[in-house]
CSV table of C-alpha atoms and ligand atoms in Angstrom, one decimal:
chain,number,residue,atom,x,y,z
A,1,MET,CA,9.3,-27.4,-10.9
A,2,ASP,CA,5.5,-27.5,-10.0
A,3,ASN,CA,3.6,-25.4,-7.6
A,4,ALA,CA,3.6,-28.2,-5.3
A,5,GLY,CA,7.3,-28.8,-5.5
A,6,LEU,CA,8.3,-25.3,-5.1
A,7,ARG,CA,6.1,-24.5,-2.0
A,8,GLU,CA,7.5,-28.0,-0.6
A,9,GLN,CA,10.9,-26.7,-0.8
A,10,ALA,CA,10.1,-23.1,0.5
A,11,ARG,CA,8.8,-24.5,3.3
A,12,THR,CA,11.7,-26.1,4.5
A,13,LEU,CA,13.7,-23.0,3.8
A,14,PHE,CA,11.5,-20.0,4.4
A,15,PRO,CA,9.5,-19.3,7.7
A,16,GLY,CA,5.7,-20.0,6.8
A,17,GLY,CA,7.3,-21.1,3.1
A,18,VAL,CA,7.6,-17.2,2.2
A,19,SER,CA,9.8,-14.1,2.4
A,20,SER,CA,7.0,-11.9,3.4
A,21,PRO,CA,4.0,-13.1,5.6
A,22,VAL,CA,0.8,-12.0,3.7
A,23,ARG,CA,2.3,-14.2,0.5
A,24,SER,CA,1.9,-17.4,2.6
A,25,PHE,CA,-2.3,-17.4,2.4
A,26,ARG,CA,-2.8,-18.1,5.6
A,27,SER,CA,-5.5,-15.9,6.5
A,28,VAL,CA,-7.5,-16.8,3.4
A,29,GLY,CA,-6.6,-20.5,4.2
A,30,GLY,CA,-4.8,-21.3,0.9
A,31,GLU,CA,-1.2,-21.9,0.2
A,32,PRO,CA,1.1,-19.8,-1.6
A,33,ILE,CA,0.8,-19.7,-5.2
A,34,PRO,CA,4.2,-19.4,-6.8
A,35,ILE,CA,4.2,-17.1,-9.7
A,36,VAL,CA,7.2,-17.9,-12.3
A,37,ARG,CA,6.3,-15.3,-15.0
A,38,ALA,CA,4.1,-12.0,-15.3
A,39,ALA,CA,2.8,-9.9,-18.3
A,40,GLY,CA,0.7,-7.0,-18.5
A,41,ALA,CA,-2.4,-7.7,-16.0
A,42,ARG,CA,-1.5,-11.2,-15.9
A,43,VAL,CA,0.8,-13.8,-13.8
A,44,TYR,CA,1.4,-17.4,-14.3
A,45,ASP,CA,2.1,-20.1,-11.8
A,46,ALA,CA,4.5,-23.1,-11.8
A,47,ASP,CA,1.8,-25.4,-13.0
A,48,GLY,CA,1.4,-23.1,-16.0
A,49,ARG,CA,-2.3,-21.6,-14.5
A,50,GLU,CA,-3.0,-17.9,-15.6
A,51,TYR,CA,-4.5,-15.5,-13.5
A,52,LEU,CA,-5.8,-11.9,-14.0
A,53,ASP,CA,-3.7,-9.9,-11.5
A,54,TYR,CA,-4.7,-7.4,-8.6
A,55,VAL,CA,-2.2,-7.4,-6.6
A,56,ALA,CA,0.3,-5.8,-8.6
A,57,ALA,CA,3.1,-6.6,-6.2
A,58,TYR,CA,0.7,-4.8,-3.9
A,59,GLY,CA,1.2,-1.3,-5.5
A,60,PRO,CA,4.2,-1.1,-7.6
A,61,LEU,CA,3.1,-2.3,-10.8
A,62,ILE,CA,0.7,0.4,-12.2
A,63,LEU,CA,2.0,-0.1,-15.4
A,64,GLY,CA,1.5,-3.8,-15.0
A,65,HIS,CA,3.8,-6.6,-15.4
A,66,ALA,CA,7.1,-6.5,-17.5
A,67,HIS,CA,6.0,-3.2,-19.3
A,68,PRO,CA,8.4,-2.9,-22.3
A,69,ALA,CA,10.1,0.5,-21.7
A,70,ILE,CA,11.1,-0.8,-18.1
A,71,VAL,CA,12.2,-4.0,-19.6
A,72,ALA,CA,14.4,-2.2,-22.2
A,73,ALA,CA,15.4,0.5,-19.4
A,74,LEU,CA,16.5,-2.5,-17.0
A,75,ALA,CA,18.5,-4.0,-19.9
A,76,GLU,CA,20.5,-0.9,-20.5
A,77,ALA,CA,21.4,0.0,-17.3
A,78,ALA,CA,22.5,-3.7,-16.4
A,79,ALA,CA,24.7,-3.5,-19.4
A,80,ARG,CA,26.2,-0.7,-17.6
A,81,GLY,CA,26.7,-2.1,-14.2
A,82,THR,CA,24.4,-2.9,-11.6
A,83,ALA,CA,25.7,-1.3,-8.9
A,84,PHE,CA,28.4,1.6,-8.5
A,85,GLY,CA,28.6,2.5,-4.4
A,86,ALA,CA,28.4,6.2,-6.0
A,87,LEU,CA,26.9,9.1,-7.0
A,88,SER,CA,25.3,8.1,-10.8
A,89,PRO,CA,23.6,10.0,-13.4
A,90,GLY,CA,20.2,7.8,-12.7
A,91,GLU,CA,19.7,9.0,-9.5
A,92,VAL,CA,19.7,12.8,-10.3
A,93,GLU,CA,17.4,12.3,-13.3
A,94,LEU,CA,14.9,10.3,-11.2
A,95,GLY,CA,15.4,12.5,-8.0
A,96,GLN,CA,14.8,15.6,-10.2
A,97,ARG,CA,11.7,14.2,-11.9
A,98,ILE,CA,10.2,13.4,-8.2
A,99,CYS,CA,11.0,16.6,-6.9
A,100,ALA,CA,9.6,18.4,-9.5
A,101,ALA,CA,6.0,16.7,-9.5
A,102,THR,CA,6.0,16.7,-6.0
A,103,GLY,CA,7.4,19.6,-4.6
A,104,LEU,CA,9.6,18.1,-2.3
A,105,GLU,CA,12.9,20.4,-2.0
A,106,ARG,CA,15.3,17.8,-1.2
A,107,MET,CA,15.0,14.0,-1.3
A,108,ARG,CA,17.2,10.7,-0.2
A,109,PHE,CA,16.4,7.3,-2.1
A,110,VAL,CA,16.4,4.2,0.5
A,111,ASN,CA,15.5,0.6,-0.3
A,112,SER,CA,12.1,0.1,1.0
A,113,GLY,CA,9.0,1.9,2.3
A,114,THR,CA,10.1,0.3,5.6
A,115,GLU,CA,13.8,2.4,5.4
A,116,ALA,CA,11.8,5.7,4.5
A,117,THR,CA,9.6,5.6,7.1
A,118,MET,CA,12.0,4.7,9.9
A,119,THR,CA,14.5,7.3,8.6
A,120,ALA,CA,11.5,10.0,8.6
A,121,LEU,CA,10.7,9.4,12.3
A,122,ARG,CA,14.5,9.9,13.3
A,123,LEU,CA,14.9,13.0,11.1
A,124,ALA,CA,11.6,14.3,13.1
A,125,ARG,CA,12.6,12.9,16.5
A,126,ALA,CA,16.2,14.8,16.1
A,127,ALA,CA,14.5,18.2,14.8
A,128,THR,CA,12.1,18.5,17.3
A,129,GLY,CA,14.4,17.2,20.1
A,130,ARG,CA,10.9,15.1,21.2
A,131,ASP,CA,10.3,11.7,21.4
A,132,LEU,CA,6.8,10.5,21.0
A,133,ILE,CA,5.1,9.5,17.7
A,134,VAL,CA,1.4,9.3,16.8
A,135,LYS,CA,0.4,6.7,14.4
A,136,PHE,CA,-3.3,5.5,13.6
A,137,GLU,CA,-4.8,2.3,14.3
A,138,GLY,CA,-4.8,0.1,10.8
A,139,CYS,CA,-2.2,2.0,9.3
A,140,TYR,CA,0.5,0.1,8.0
A,141,HIS,CA,4.0,2.2,7.9
A,142,GLY,CA,6.6,-0.7,7.3
A,143,HIS,CA,8.1,-2.7,9.7
A,144,ALA,CA,10.3,-0.9,12.3
A,145,ASP,CA,9.9,-1.7,15.8
A,146,GLY,CA,8.4,1.5,16.8
A,147,LEU,CA,5.8,1.2,13.8
A,148,LEU,CA,4.5,-2.1,14.6
A,149,VAL,CA,2.0,-1.2,17.1
A,150,LYS,CA,-1.7,-1.7,16.1
A,151,ALA,CA,-0.5,-1.7,12.1
A,152,GLY,CA,-2.5,-2.9,9.4
A,153,SER,CA,-1.3,-4.9,6.8
A,154,GLY,CA,0.2,-8.3,7.3
A,155,ILE,CA,-0.3,-7.5,10.9
A,156,ALA,CA,-3.7,-7.2,10.6
A,157,THR,CA,-4.2,-10.1,8.0
A,158,LEU,CA,-2.8,-12.2,10.6
A,159,GLY,CA,-5.0,-10.7,13.4
A,160,LEU,CA,-2.1,-9.7,15.3
A,161,SER,CA,-2.0,-6.1,17.1
A,162,ASP,CA,1.3,-5.7,17.6
A,163,SER,CA,5.1,-7.6,17.2
A,164,ALA,CA,6.7,-9.8,19.6
A,165,GLY,CA,10.4,-8.7,20.0
A,166,VAL,CA,9.7,-5.0,20.2
A,167,PRO,CA,10.9,-3.6,23.5
A,168,ALA,CA,8.2,-2.2,25.8
A,169,ALA,CA,10.3,1.1,25.8
A,170,VAL,CA,10.1,1.5,22.0
A,171,ALA,CA,6.3,0.7,21.9
A,172,ALA,CA,5.8,3.2,24.6
A,173,GLY,CA,7.3,5.7,22.0
A,174,THR,CA,4.4,5.4,20.1
A,175,ALA,CA,0.9,6.6,20.6
A,176,VAL,CA,-2.0,5.2,18.6
A,177,LEU,CA,-5.3,6.8,17.7
A,178,PRO,CA,-8.4,6.1,15.7
A,179,TYR,CA,-8.1,7.0,12.1
A,180,ASN,CA,-10.4,9.7,10.8
A,181,ASP,CA,-11.2,10.7,14.7
A,182,VAL,CA,-10.5,14.5,15.1
A,183,SER,CA,-11.4,14.6,18.9
A,184,ALA,CA,-8.9,12.0,19.6
A,185,LEU,CA,-6.0,14.2,18.3
A,186,GLU,CA,-7.6,17.1,19.6
A,187,THR,CA,-7.1,15.2,23.1
A,188,TRP,CA,-4.0,14.0,22.5
A,189,PHE,CA,-2.4,17.3,21.5
A,190,GLY,CA,-4.2,19.0,24.7
A,191,GLN,CA,-2.1,16.5,26.6
A,192,HIS,CA,1.0,15.5,24.9
A,193,GLY,CA,1.2,18.3,22.4
A,194,ALA,CA,4.5,19.7,24.0
A,195,GLU,CA,6.1,16.0,23.8
A,196,THR,CA,5.1,15.0,20.4
A,197,ALA,CA,7.6,14.9,17.7
A,198,ALA,CA,5.5,13.9,14.6
A,199,VAL,CA,2.5,12.4,13.6
A,200,ILE,CA,2.6,9.9,10.7
A,201,VAL,CA,-0.5,9.0,8.5
A,202,GLU,CA,-1.3,7.2,5.1
A,203,PRO,CA,-3.5,10.3,3.3
A,204,VAL,CA,-5.9,7.3,2.2
A,205,ALA,CA,-5.7,4.4,4.5
A,206,GLY,CA,-4.2,1.2,2.0
A,207,ASN,CA,-3.6,-1.1,4.8
A,208,MET,CA,-6.6,-1.9,6.7
A,209,GLY,CA,-8.8,-2.1,3.1
A,210,VAL,CA,-9.0,1.4,1.4
A,211,VAL,CA,-10.2,3.7,4.4
A,212,ALA,CA,-10.5,7.1,2.7
A,213,PRO,CA,-9.8,10.3,4.9
A,214,ASP,CA,-12.8,12.6,6.5
A,215,ASP,CA,-12.3,16.5,5.5
A,216,ALA,CA,-12.1,17.5,9.0
A,217,PHE,CA,-9.7,14.5,9.8
A,218,LEU,CA,-7.2,15.7,7.1
A,219,GLU,CA,-8.1,19.6,8.4
A,220,ALA,CA,-7.1,18.5,12.2
A,221,LEU,CA,-3.8,16.7,10.5
A,222,GLU,CA,-2.8,19.9,9.0
A,223,THR,CA,-3.0,22.2,11.8
A,224,LEU,CA,-2.8,20.6,15.0
A,225,PRO,CA,0.4,19.3,15.2
A,226,ARG,CA,1.9,22.5,13.5
A,227,ALA,CA,0.3,24.3,16.0
A,228,ASN,CA,2.1,22.3,18.5
A,229,GLY,CA,5.7,22.1,16.7
A,230,ALA,CA,5.2,18.6,15.9
A,231,ILE,CA,6.0,17.2,12.6
A,232,VAL,CA,3.6,15.7,9.8
A,233,ILE,CA,4.5,12.9,8.0
A,234,ALA,CA,2.8,11.9,4.6
A,235,ASP,CA,3.4,7.9,4.2
A,236,GLU,CA,2.3,8.3,0.5
A,237,VAL,CA,4.5,4.9,0.0
A,238,ILE,CA,1.2,3.5,-1.4
A,239,THR,CA,-0.9,7.2,-2.7
A,240,GLY,CA,2.6,8.8,-4.1
A,241,PHE,CA,2.2,8.6,-7.9
A,242,ARG,CA,-0.8,6.1,-7.5
A,243,LEU,CA,-3.7,8.5,-7.4
A,244,ARG,CA,-2.2,11.0,-9.4
A,245,TYR,CA,1.2,11.9,-11.2
A,246,GLY,CA,3.2,13.2,-7.7
A,247,LEU,CA,1.5,13.2,-4.2
A,248,SER,CA,-1.7,13.1,-3.1
A,249,GLY,CA,-2.3,16.4,-2.6
A,250,LEU,CA,-4.6,15.7,0.3
A,251,LEU,CA,-1.7,16.4,3.0
A,252,PRO,CA,-0.1,19.7,1.0
A,253,ASN,CA,1.8,21.1,4.2
A,254,ALA,CA,3.0,17.5,5.1
A,255,ASP,CA,6.7,18.4,6.6
A,256,LEU,CA,8.2,15.1,5.3
A,257,VAL,CA,6.8,12.4,2.9
A,258,CYS,CA,7.5,9.0,2.4
A,259,LEU,CA,7.5,7.1,-1.1
A,260,GLY,CA,8.0,3.9,-2.4
A,261,LYS,CA,6.4,1.3,-4.6
A,262,VAL,CA,5.2,3.3,-8.3
A,263,ILE,CA,8.5,5.6,-7.9
A,264,GLY,CA,10.9,2.2,-8.3
A,265,GLY,CA,8.9,0.3,-11.4
A,266,GLY,CA,8.7,-2.8,-9.3
A,267,LEU,CA,12.1,-2.7,-8.4
A,268,PRO,CA,13.0,-2.4,-4.4
A,269,VAL,CA,12.9,1.4,-3.6
A,270,GLY,CA,11.8,3.9,-1.1
A,271,ALA,CA,12.5,7.4,-0.9
A,272,LEU,CA,11.9,10.4,1.7
A,273,GLY,CA,11.7,13.9,1.3
A,274,GLY,CA,11.0,17.4,2.7
A,275,ARG,CA,12.1,21.1,3.1
A,276,THR,CA,16.1,21.7,2.5
A,277,GLU,CA,16.7,22.4,5.8
A,278,LEU,CA,14.7,19.5,7.5
A,279,MET,CA,16.5,17.1,5.1
A,280,GLY,CA,19.7,19.0,5.8
A,281,GLN,CA,19.5,17.0,9.1
A,282,LEU,CA,20.5,13.9,7.5
A,283,ALA,CA,24.1,12.9,7.3
A,284,PRO,CA,26.6,13.7,6.1
A,285,GLU,CA,25.3,17.2,6.4
A,286,GLY,CA,23.5,17.0,9.9
A,287,PRO,CA,23.9,14.7,12.7
A,288,VAL,CA,20.8,12.4,11.8
A,289,TYR,CA,22.7,8.9,10.7
A,290,GLN,CA,21.1,7.3,7.5
A,291,ALA,CA,23.0,5.0,5.1
A,292,GLY,CA,22.4,2.1,2.1
A,293,THR,CA,24.6,0.0,0.2
A,294,LEU,CA,22.4,-0.1,-2.6
A,295,SER,CA,20.6,3.1,-2.1
A,296,GLY,CA,20.1,4.9,-5.5
A,297,ASN,CA,21.0,1.9,-7.1
A,298,PRO,CA,21.2,1.7,-11.2
A,299,LEU,CA,18.8,-0.6,-12.1
A,300,VAL,CA,16.0,0.8,-9.4
A,301,MET,CA,16.5,3.9,-10.9
A,302,ALA,CA,16.6,3.3,-14.5
A,303,ALA,CA,13.0,1.2,-13.8
A,304,GLY,CA,11.8,4.1,-11.9
A,305,SER,CA,12.5,6.6,-14.4
A,306,ALA,CA,11.0,4.6,-17.3
A,307,ALA,CA,7.9,4.3,-15.1
A,308,LEU,CA,7.6,8.0,-14.2
A,309,ASP,CA,7.9,8.3,-18.0
A,310,ALA,CA,5.1,6.3,-19.1
A,311,LEU,CA,3.0,7.7,-16.4
A,312,GLN,CA,3.2,11.1,-17.4
A,313,ASP,CA,3.1,10.6,-21.0
A,314,GLY,CA,-0.8,10.9,-22.2
A,315,ASN,CA,-3.8,9.9,-19.6
A,316,ALA,CA,-2.5,6.8,-17.7
A,317,TYR,CA,-4.1,8.2,-14.7
A,318,ALA,CA,-7.6,9.0,-16.2
A,319,ARG,CA,-7.7,5.6,-17.9
A,320,ILE,CA,-6.9,3.6,-14.6
A,321,ASP,CA,-9.4,5.7,-12.6
A,322,GLU,CA,-11.9,5.1,-15.5
A,323,LEU,CA,-11.2,1.4,-15.4
A,324,ALA,CA,-11.4,1.2,-11.4
A,325,ARG,CA,-14.8,3.3,-11.4
A,326,HIS,CA,-16.2,0.2,-14.0
A,327,LEU,CA,-15.0,-2.1,-11.6
A,328,GLU,CA,-16.4,-0.6,-8.6
A,329,ASN,CA,-19.9,-0.2,-10.2
A,330,GLY,CA,-19.7,-3.8,-11.4
A,331,LEU,CA,-18.7,-4.8,-7.9
A,332,ALA,CA,-21.5,-2.8,-6.3
A,333,ALA,CA,-23.8,-4.6,-8.7
A,334,ALA,CA,-22.7,-7.7,-8.0
A,335,VAL,CA,-23.3,-6.9,-4.1
A,336,ARG,CA,-26.6,-5.6,-4.6
A,337,ARG,CA,-27.6,-8.5,-6.8
A,338,GLY,CA,-26.4,-11.1,-4.6
A,339,GLN,CA,-27.7,-9.3,-1.5
A,340,VAL,CA,-24.4,-9.5,-0.1
A,341,ASP,CA,-23.5,-7.9,3.5
A,342,ALA,CA,-20.8,-6.3,1.6
A,343,CYS,CA,-19.6,-3.1,0.5
A,344,VAL,CA,-17.1,-1.3,-2.2
A,345,VAL,CA,-14.6,1.3,-1.6
A,346,ARG,CA,-12.6,3.2,-4.5
A,347,SER,CA,-10.2,5.8,-4.1
A,348,GLY,CA,-8.4,6.2,-7.5
A,349,SER,CA,-7.1,2.8,-8.7
A,350,LEU,CA,-7.3,1.5,-5.2
A,351,LEU,CA,-10.4,-0.5,-4.2
A,352,SER,CA,-11.6,-2.8,-1.5
A,353,LEU,CA,-14.7,-5.2,-1.2
A,354,PHE,CA,-15.2,-4.9,2.4
A,355,PHE,CA,-17.4,-7.8,3.7
A,356,ARG,CA,-19.6,-5.5,6.0
A,357,GLY,CA,-22.6,-3.3,4.9
A,358,GLU,CA,-21.1,0.0,4.9
A,359,PRO,CA,-17.4,1.7,4.3
A,360,PRO,CA,-15.3,1.5,7.3
A,361,ARG,CA,-14.0,4.9,8.8
A,362,ASN,CA,-11.0,3.2,10.7
A,363,TYR,CA,-9.9,0.2,12.2
A,364,ALA,CA,-12.5,-0.9,14.5
A,365,GLU,CA,-15.0,-0.9,11.7
A,366,ALA,CA,-12.8,-2.5,9.3
A,367,SER,CA,-11.9,-5.1,11.6
A,368,SER,CA,-15.5,-6.3,12.0
A,369,CYS,CA,-15.6,-7.5,8.4
A,370,ASP,CA,-16.6,-11.3,7.6
A,371,THR,CA,-13.1,-12.3,7.0
A,372,GLN,CA,-14.4,-15.9,6.6
A,373,THR,CA,-16.8,-14.9,3.7
A,374,PHE,CA,-13.7,-13.1,2.1
A,375,ALA,CA,-11.4,-15.9,2.5
A,376,ARG,CA,-14.6,-18.1,0.6
A,377,PHE,CA,-14.9,-15.1,-1.9
A,378,HIS,CA,-11.3,-15.1,-2.5
A,379,ARG,CA,-10.8,-18.6,-3.3
A,380,ALA,CA,-14.0,-18.8,-5.3
A,381,MET,CA,-12.2,-15.8,-7.6
A,382,LEU,CA,-8.7,-17.6,-7.5
A,383,ASP,CA,-10.9,-20.8,-9.1
A,384,ARG,CA,-12.1,-18.1,-11.9
A,385,GLY,CA,-8.6,-16.9,-12.6
A,386,VAL,CA,-9.0,-13.6,-10.7
A,387,MET,CA,-5.8,-13.1,-8.3
A,388,LEU,CA,-6.8,-10.9,-5.3
A,389,ALA,CA,-4.4,-10.1,-2.5
A,390,PRO,CA,-5.0,-13.1,0.2
A,391,SER,CA,-6.4,-10.4,2.6
A,392,GLN,CA,-9.5,-8.6,3.3
A,393,TYR,CA,-7.0,-5.8,4.2
A,394,GLU,CA,-4.6,-5.5,1.6
A,395,ALA,CA,-6.2,-3.2,-1.4
A,396,TRP,CA,-7.2,-4.0,-5.1
A,397,PHE,CA,-5.0,-2.4,-7.8
A,398,VAL,CA,-5.8,-1.6,-11.0
A,399,SER,CA,-3.1,-1.0,-13.7
A,400,VAL,CA,-2.9,0.6,-17.0
A,401,ALA,CA,-2.3,-3.1,-18.5
A,402,HIS,CA,-5.9,-4.0,-17.3
A,403,SER,CA,-8.5,-3.9,-20.2
A,404,GLU,CA,-12.2,-3.1,-20.3
A,405,ALA,CA,-12.9,-6.7,-21.2
A,406,ASP,CA,-10.4,-7.8,-18.0
A,407,ILE,CA,-12.9,-5.9,-15.7
A,408,ASP,CA,-16.0,-7.5,-17.4
A,409,LEU,CA,-14.6,-10.5,-16.6
A,410,THR,CA,-13.7,-10.0,-12.8
A,411,VAL,CA,-17.2,-8.5,-12.5
A,412,ARG,CA,-18.4,-12.1,-14.3
A,413,ALA,CA,-16.5,-13.8,-11.9
A,414,ALA,CA,-17.4,-11.7,-8.9
A,415,HIS,CA,-21.3,-12.4,-9.2
A,416,GLU,CA,-20.6,-16.1,-9.1
A,417,ALA,CA,-17.9,-15.8,-6.4
A,418,LEU,CA,-20.1,-13.6,-4.1
A,419,ARG,CA,-23.2,-16.4,-4.6
A,420,GLU,CA,-20.8,-19.3,-4.0
A,421,ALA,CA,-18.9,-17.4,-0.9
A,422,SER,CA,-21.9,-15.8,0.7
A,423,PRO,CA,-23.5,-17.6,4.0
A,424,GLY,CA,-26.8,-16.6,2.0
A,425,PRO,CA,-29.0,-13.3,1.2
A,426,ILE,CA,-29.1,-10.7,4.1
A,427,ALA,CA,-32.5,-11.2,4.1
A,428,GLY,CA,-32.4,-14.8,4.5
A,429,ARG,CA,-30.0,-14.7,6.9
A,430,ARG,CA,-31.8,-12.1,9.2
A,431,VAL,CA,-35.1,-14.4,9.6
A,432,GLY,CA,-32.9,-17.9,10.0
B,501,PMP,N1,4.1,2.5,4.1
B,501,PMP,C1,2.9,2.1,3.8
B,501,PMP,C2,1.6,3.0,3.2
B,501,PMP,C3,3.2,0.8,2.9
B,501,PMP,O1,2.0,0.3,2.2
B,501,PMP,C4,4.0,-0.3,3.0
B,501,PMP,C5,4.0,-1.5,2.4
B,501,PMP,N2,2.9,-2.0,1.9
B,501,PMP,C6,5.1,0.4,3.6
B,501,PMP,C7,5.4,1.9,4.2
B,501,PMP,C8,6.2,-0.3,3.8
B,501,PMP,O2,7.0,-0.4,2.7
B,501,PMP,P1,8.1,-1.5,2.2
B,501,PMP,O3,7.2,-2.9,2.3
B,501,PMP,O4,8.6,-1.5,1.1
B,501,PMP,O5,9.0,-1.6,3.7
C-alpha cells in the first residue's frame, strides 16, 4: 500500500491518523509520512522515497536504524523467548551497565519515559511526605496527568498549554516556573519550600527546541531544593547516554534520575534510579507501588545492551559531536548567507534551528519563534529528501550513522530551503 492508502486507512483507525500526536505533521501543515523501513541514517516511505533522517525516532536511534549489532542481539534474544514475566539475565546485564556508567546505586526498568517520571514523582512524594511538584515551562516529562502542565514537545507543537481531562486538583499539585530563572526558583522555595516534594527538570531542555541551562540555574537546582528537603529529579530521558556515555553530568547530585530512549536501543524502555534507600521505597521492598507486565522485557534488554556496547566501543560520542558541530556551522552559515532571522543551538548531538534571532533561554522566548517559516522550511527540506521532526520544538538528532557527506547534503538543502521558506531578507523586511 502507498502513502496515501496507508494514511487513509490510519485516519479511520487512529485519532489524527497516528499513534502519537507530533507524527501527524499538523503543526507544519503536512500529512503523516508512513515509514516502511529504515537503515543507517535513512528512512523509506511507502511510496519508495528515501529521506536522510534527523528524527531518529525522537532520540533513541543514536546508532542509526537497524544497527547490525542490535538486529543480531534481537534475533538471538527472540529465539530464547520474547517475554517471561520473570527476572532474566538481560535485565541484570543492562542494569549493571547502566549503574556502572551513571553512578546510580539502584534502578528499576519500566516501559517508557512517561512511566519513569510518573514513578519518580510518586516516590518523591512518598519519601518527603509532601505533595507539591515544581516543573519548568516548556520541559516535557511524558504524559502523566500532573506533568501535562505547560509542557513542551507535542503540547507546545500543537499550541496547547495543558491537556483536557487533567483534574484541577492534580494540576494544582504542579507548580510551573520559567526555565533558567533563578529568582523564580528562590521565590518559590522562599514561599513553598516546606511543601515541595520535588523539582523535575531536563538538564538540557530538548522539548521546546534545544535550550541550554545557565550555570547559575544548575547551581540553584543543586542547592535550593536540597536546602529545603525537596528531591531533585533529573529527567535524562533525552540526555542520558546521548550527550555522553552515562548521565549528562549537569546535575551530579540529583536524587532521582529518569532514563529512556537510548538505553533501549530503539525498543520501548524507561528506567529510574537513585540511592539505595530511596529506591528501596518501591514495592515490594517499600510502600510505593509500581509494576509492569513487560518491564525488563528480554528483547528490550538485549537491544539496550547491544546499543551500550556499541556506544562504549571507540569514539562514538566524539564522532557524533563532531558531525553535529559541522552541521551547526553549516546551518549557521546558511542562516547568515540567507539573512534569515534564525539561530542554531547545539548541545552535543542535539540541535535546533530556531526561527528567531537569538537562542531562547526559556519557553516564553522559544514560543516567540516564527513557526510559519519553520513549517515552510520543513516542507522545503522534505522536498530535498531531509526528514526533520515536524515541529519547531523537537530537536534534530545526529547519529553515528550520519556521514560527513550526509551533513554536507543537509547543509546544501538548508541553504536552498531557507531561501525558499524565508519571507525575505531581514533587511528587506525591516524596510518593508
Ligand atoms: N522525558 C523527556 C525529557 C522526554 O523527552 C520524553 C519523550 N520525548 C519523555 C520524558 C517521555 O518519554 P516517553 O515518550 O517514552 O513516554
